[in-house]
Amino acid sequence: MPELPEVETVRRGLAHLLTGFTFRSAQDLHPRLLKPASLAPLSTVIGARITGINRRGKFLWFELNREHALVAHLGMSGQFLIAQKDRPAPGHVRAHFRLTRGLNTREVAFSDQRTFGWLSIEQLTHGIPQSALHIAIDPFDPQFDRTAVITQMKSRKAAIKSVILNQEIMSGVGNIYADESLWRAKIHPETPACDLSTRKIGSLIDAATAVMAEAIKAGGTSFDSLYINVNGESGFFETSLAAYGQEHQPCPRCGREIRRIAFGGRSSHFCPKCQVK
Ligand SMILES: [Zn+2]
């Protein structure tokens, strides 16, 4: 499932390739493509120029020279693909767009094998679309208030892992980056957030930001091929994970075996020596 770094990689790719282009056609090819709350059919974007691509958490939107925006959520498997002449057409295409800027034309497909992704036409409130209004600011946003987020996290009695996954306190951290940042900050995932010091929570936020920044950097060049792979298969996951998915592997810091425990329907990976409750 794409997490924030992959969505940010897609945002950068789309911004690089599509800013300044105008929609000339927009085809809705699947009954569940548009969110039911969409204000208008997909064809509403025809004639609109893309002025930028924005993101909050895992919500992406195309800013248009209109009052509304085209919002996209990639769900589990959504991808934006820019067609190339000698490449075969992708499968599972749910929407197709043709855009132009001067003499340049781009064909863009929104492909989604599992159909949990969606598009919608939405109004912006203070620059944010309706469906992303409940999502808190992520640490890459210039408006991110680190001190306020630490205070909010420290007020919670829940396990720190569920607090750092709570998208209404700080957005962006999914299961992979939660395990990695808890490992880096040497915090046991089940520690109640209120038992951690302000400094320790601060170090966790910094670790989460650093690990996601590394993943963005690793995925940040993949759009040069004009073939944007939303799953961010950049090699970051194979080479850089210390804890997530590393059950029975030695901890890169101390050599003890990484353990996996059940955590709310998913799992947590941690080092029992470096991360004690
Ligand atoms: Zn360790």
Coordinates of N, CA, C and O in Angstrom, one line a residue, residues 148-216:
A148 N 3.2 21.5 19.4 CA 1.8 21.2 19.7 C 1.5 19.7 19.5 O 0.8 19.1 20.2
V149 N 2.2 19.1 18.5 CA 2.0 17.7 18.2 C 2.5 16.9 19.4 O 1.9 15.9 19.8
I150 N 3.7 17.2 19.9 CA 4.3 16.5 21.0 C 3.3 16.6 22.2 O 3.0 15.6 22.9
T151 N 2.8 17.8 22.5 CA 1.8 18.0 23.6 C 0.6 17.1 23.4 O 0.1 16.4 24.4
Q152 N 0.1 17.0 22.2 CA -1.1 16.2 22.0 C -0.8 14.7 22.1 O -1.6 14.0 22.7
M153 N 0.4 14.3 21.6 CA 0.7 12.9 21.8 C 0.9 12.5 23.2 O 0.4 11.5 23.7
K154 N 1.5 13.4 24.0 CA 1.8 13.1 25.4 C 0.5 13.0 26.2 O 0.5 12.4 27.3
S155 N -0.5 13.6 25.8 CA -1.8 13.6 26.5 C -2.6 12.3 26.3 O -3.6 12.1 27.0
R156 N -2.1 11.4 25.5 CA -2.8 10.1 25.2 C -2.3 9.0 26.1 O -1.1 8.8 26.3
K157 N -3.3 8.2 26.5 CA -2.9 7.0 27.3 C -2.7 5.8 26.4 O -2.1 4.8 26.9
A158 N -3.0 5.9 25.2 CA -2.9 4.7 24.3 C -1.5 4.4 24.0 O -0.6 5.2 24.2
A159 N -1.2 3.2 23.4 CA 0.1 2.8 23.0 C 0.7 3.8 22.0 O 0.0 4.2 21.1
I160 N 2.0 4.1 22.2 CA 2.6 5.1 21.3 C 2.5 4.7 19.8 O 2.3 5.6 19.0
K161 N 2.5 3.5 19.5 CA 2.4 3.1 18.1 C 1.0 3.5 17.5 O 1.0 4.1 16.4
S162 N -0.1 3.3 18.3 CA -1.4 3.7 17.8 C -1.5 5.3 17.7 O -2.1 5.8 16.9
V163 N -0.8 6.0 18.6 CA -0.8 7.4 18.6 C 0.0 8.0 17.4 O -0.5 8.9 16.7
I164 N 1.1 7.4 17.1 CA 1.8 7.9 15.9 C 1.2 7.5 14.6 O 1.3 8.2 13.6
L165 N 0.3 6.5 14.6 CA -0.5 6.1 13.4 C -1.8 7.0 13.3 O -2.4 6.9 12.3
N166 N -2.1 7.7 14.4 CA -3.4 8.5 14.4 C -3.2 9.7 13.4 O -2.6 10.7 13.7
Q167 N -3.9 9.6 12.3 CA -3.8 10.6 11.2 C -4.4 12.0 11.6 O -4.3 12.9 10.9
E168 N -5.2 12.0 12.7 CA -5.8 13.3 13.2 C -4.9 14.0 14.1 O -5.2 15.2 14.5
I169 N -3.7 13.4 14.5 CA -2.8 14.1 15.4 C -1.6 14.6 14.5 O -1.2 15.8 14.4
M170 N -1.0 13.7 13.8 CA 0.0 14.0 12.8 C -0.2 13.0 11.6 O -0.4 11.8 11.9
S171 N -0.2 13.5 10.4 CA -0.5 12.5 9.3 C 0.8 12.0 8.7 O 1.9 12.5 8.9
G172 N 0.7 11.0 7.9 CA 1.8 10.5 7.1 C 2.4 9.2 7.5 O 2.9 8.5 6.7
V173 N 2.3 8.8 8.8 CA 3.0 7.7 9.3 C 2.1 6.4 9.2 O 1.0 6.4 9.8
G174 N 2.5 5.5 8.3 CA 1.8 4.2 8.2 C 2.6 3.1 9.0 O 3.5 3.4 9.7
N175 N 2.1 1.9 8.8 CA 2.7 0.8 9.7 C 4.2 0.6 9.5 O 4.9 0.4 10.4
I176 N 4.7 0.7 8.3 CA 6.1 0.5 8.0 C 6.9 1.6 8.7 O 7.9 1.3 9.4
Y177 N 6.5 2.8 8.5 CA 7.3 3.9 9.0 C 7.2 4.0 10.5 O 8.1 4.5 11.2
A178 N 6.0 3.6 11.1 CA 5.8 3.5 12.5 C 6.9 2.6 13.1 O 7.6 3.0 14.1
D179 N 7.0 1.4 12.6 CA 7.9 0.4 13.2 C 9.4 0.9 13.0 O 10.2 0.8 14.0
E180 N 9.7 1.5 11.9 CA 11.1 2.0 11.7 C 11.4 3.1 12.6 O 12.5 3.2 13.1
S181 N 10.5 4.1 12.8 CA 10.8 5.2 13.6 C 10.8 4.8 15.1 O 11.7 5.4 15.8
L182 N 10.0 3.9 15.5 CA 10.0 3.4 16.9 C 11.4 2.7 17.2 O 12.0 2.9 18.2
W183 N 11.8 2.0 16.2 CA 13.1 1.3 16.3 C 14.3 2.4 16.5 O 15.1 2.3 17.3
R184 N 14.2 3.4 15.6 CA 15.3 4.4 15.6 C 15.3 5.2 16.9 O 16.3 5.5 17.5
A185 N 14.1 5.4 17.4 CA 14.0 6.2 18.7 C 14.1 5.3 19.9 O 14.0 5.8 21.1
K186 N 14.2 4.0 19.7 CA 14.4 3.1 20.9 C 13.2 3.1 21.8 O 13.3 3.2 23.0
I187 N 12.0 3.0 21.2 CA 10.8 3.0 22.0 C 10.0 1.7 21.7 O 9.7 1.4 20.6
H188 N 9.5 1.1 22.8 CA 8.7 -0.1 22.6 C 7.3 0.3 22.1 O 6.7 1.3 22.6
P189 N 6.8 -0.4 21.1 CA 5.5 0.1 20.5 C 4.3 0.1 21.4 O 3.4 0.9 21.2
E190 N 4.4 -0.7 22.5 CA 3.2 -0.7 23.4 C 3.3 0.3 24.6 O 2.4 0.3 25.4
T191 N 4.4 1.1 24.6 CA 4.5 2.0 25.7 C 3.4 3.0 25.7 O 3.1 3.6 24.6
P192 N 2.7 3.3 26.8 CA 1.7 4.3 26.8 C 2.3 5.7 26.4 O 3.4 6.0 27.0
A193 N 1.7 6.4 25.5 CA 2.3 7.7 25.1 C 2.5 8.6 26.3 O 3.6 9.3 26.3
C194 N 1.6 8.7 27.2 CA 1.7 9.6 28.4 C 2.9 9.3 29.3 O 3.4 10.1 30.1
D195 N 3.5 8.0 29.2 CA 4.6 7.7 30.0 C 6.0 8.1 29.4 O 7.0 8.0 30.0
L196 N 5.9 8.6 28.1 CA 7.2 9.0 27.5 C 7.5 10.5 27.7 O 6.5 11.3 27.9
S197 N 8.7 10.8 27.8 CA 9.1 12.3 28.0 C 8.9 13.1 26.8 O 8.8 12.5 25.6
T198 N 8.7 14.4 26.9 CA 8.6 15.3 25.8 C 9.8 15.1 24.8 O 9.6 15.0 23.6
R199 N 11.0 14.9 25.4 CA 12.1 14.8 24.5 C 12.1 13.5 23.7 O 12.4 13.4 22.6
K200 N 11.6 12.4 24.4 CA 11.5 11.1 23.7 C 10.5 11.1 22.6 O 10.7 10.6 21.5
I201 N 9.4 11.8 22.8 CA 8.3 11.9 21.7 C 8.9 12.8 20.6 O 8.7 12.5 19.4
G202 N 9.6 13.8 21.0 CA 10.3 14.7 19.9 C 11.2 13.8 19.1 O 11.3 14.0 17.9
S203 N 12.0 13.0 19.7 CA 13.0 12.2 19.0 C 12.2 11.2 18.1 O 12.7 10.8 17.0
L204 N 11.0 10.7 18.5 CA 10.2 9.8 17.6 C 9.7 10.5 16.4 O 9.8 10.0 15.3
I205 N 9.2 11.8 16.6 CA 8.7 12.6 15.4 C 9.9 12.8 14.5 O 9.8 12.7 13.3
D206 N 11.1 13.1 15.0 CA 12.2 13.4 14.2 C 12.7 12.1 13.4 O 13.0 12.2 12.3
A207 N 12.6 11.0 14.1 CA 12.9 9.7 13.5 C 12.0 9.4 12.3 O 12.4 9.0 11.2
A208 N 10.7 9.6 12.6 CA 9.7 9.4 11.5 C 9.9 10.3 10.3 O 9.8 9.9 9.2
T209 N 10.2 11.5 10.6 CA 10.5 12.5 9.5 C 11.7 12.1 8.7 O 11.7 12.1 7.5
A210 N 12.7 11.7 9.4 CA 14.0 11.3 8.8 C 13.8 10.0 7.9 O 14.3 10.0 6.7
V211 N 13.1 9.0 8.4 CA 13.0 7.8 7.7 C 12.1 8.0 6.4 O 12.4 7.5 5.3
M212 N 11.1 8.9 6.6 CA 10.2 9.1 5.4 C 11.0 10.0 4.4 O 10.8 9.8 3.2
A213 N 11.8 10.9 4.9 CA 12.6 11.8 4.0 C 13.6 10.9 3.2 O 13.8 11.1 2.0
E214 N 14.2 9.9 3.8 CA 15.1 9.0 3.1 C 14.3 8.2 2.0 O 14.8 8.0 0.9
A215 N 13.1 7.8 2.3 CA 12.3 7.1 1.3 C 11.9 8.0 0.2 O 11.9 7.5 -1.0
I216 N 11.6 9.2 0.5 CA 11.2 10.2 -0.6 C 12.4 10.3 -1.5 O 12.3 10.3 -2.7

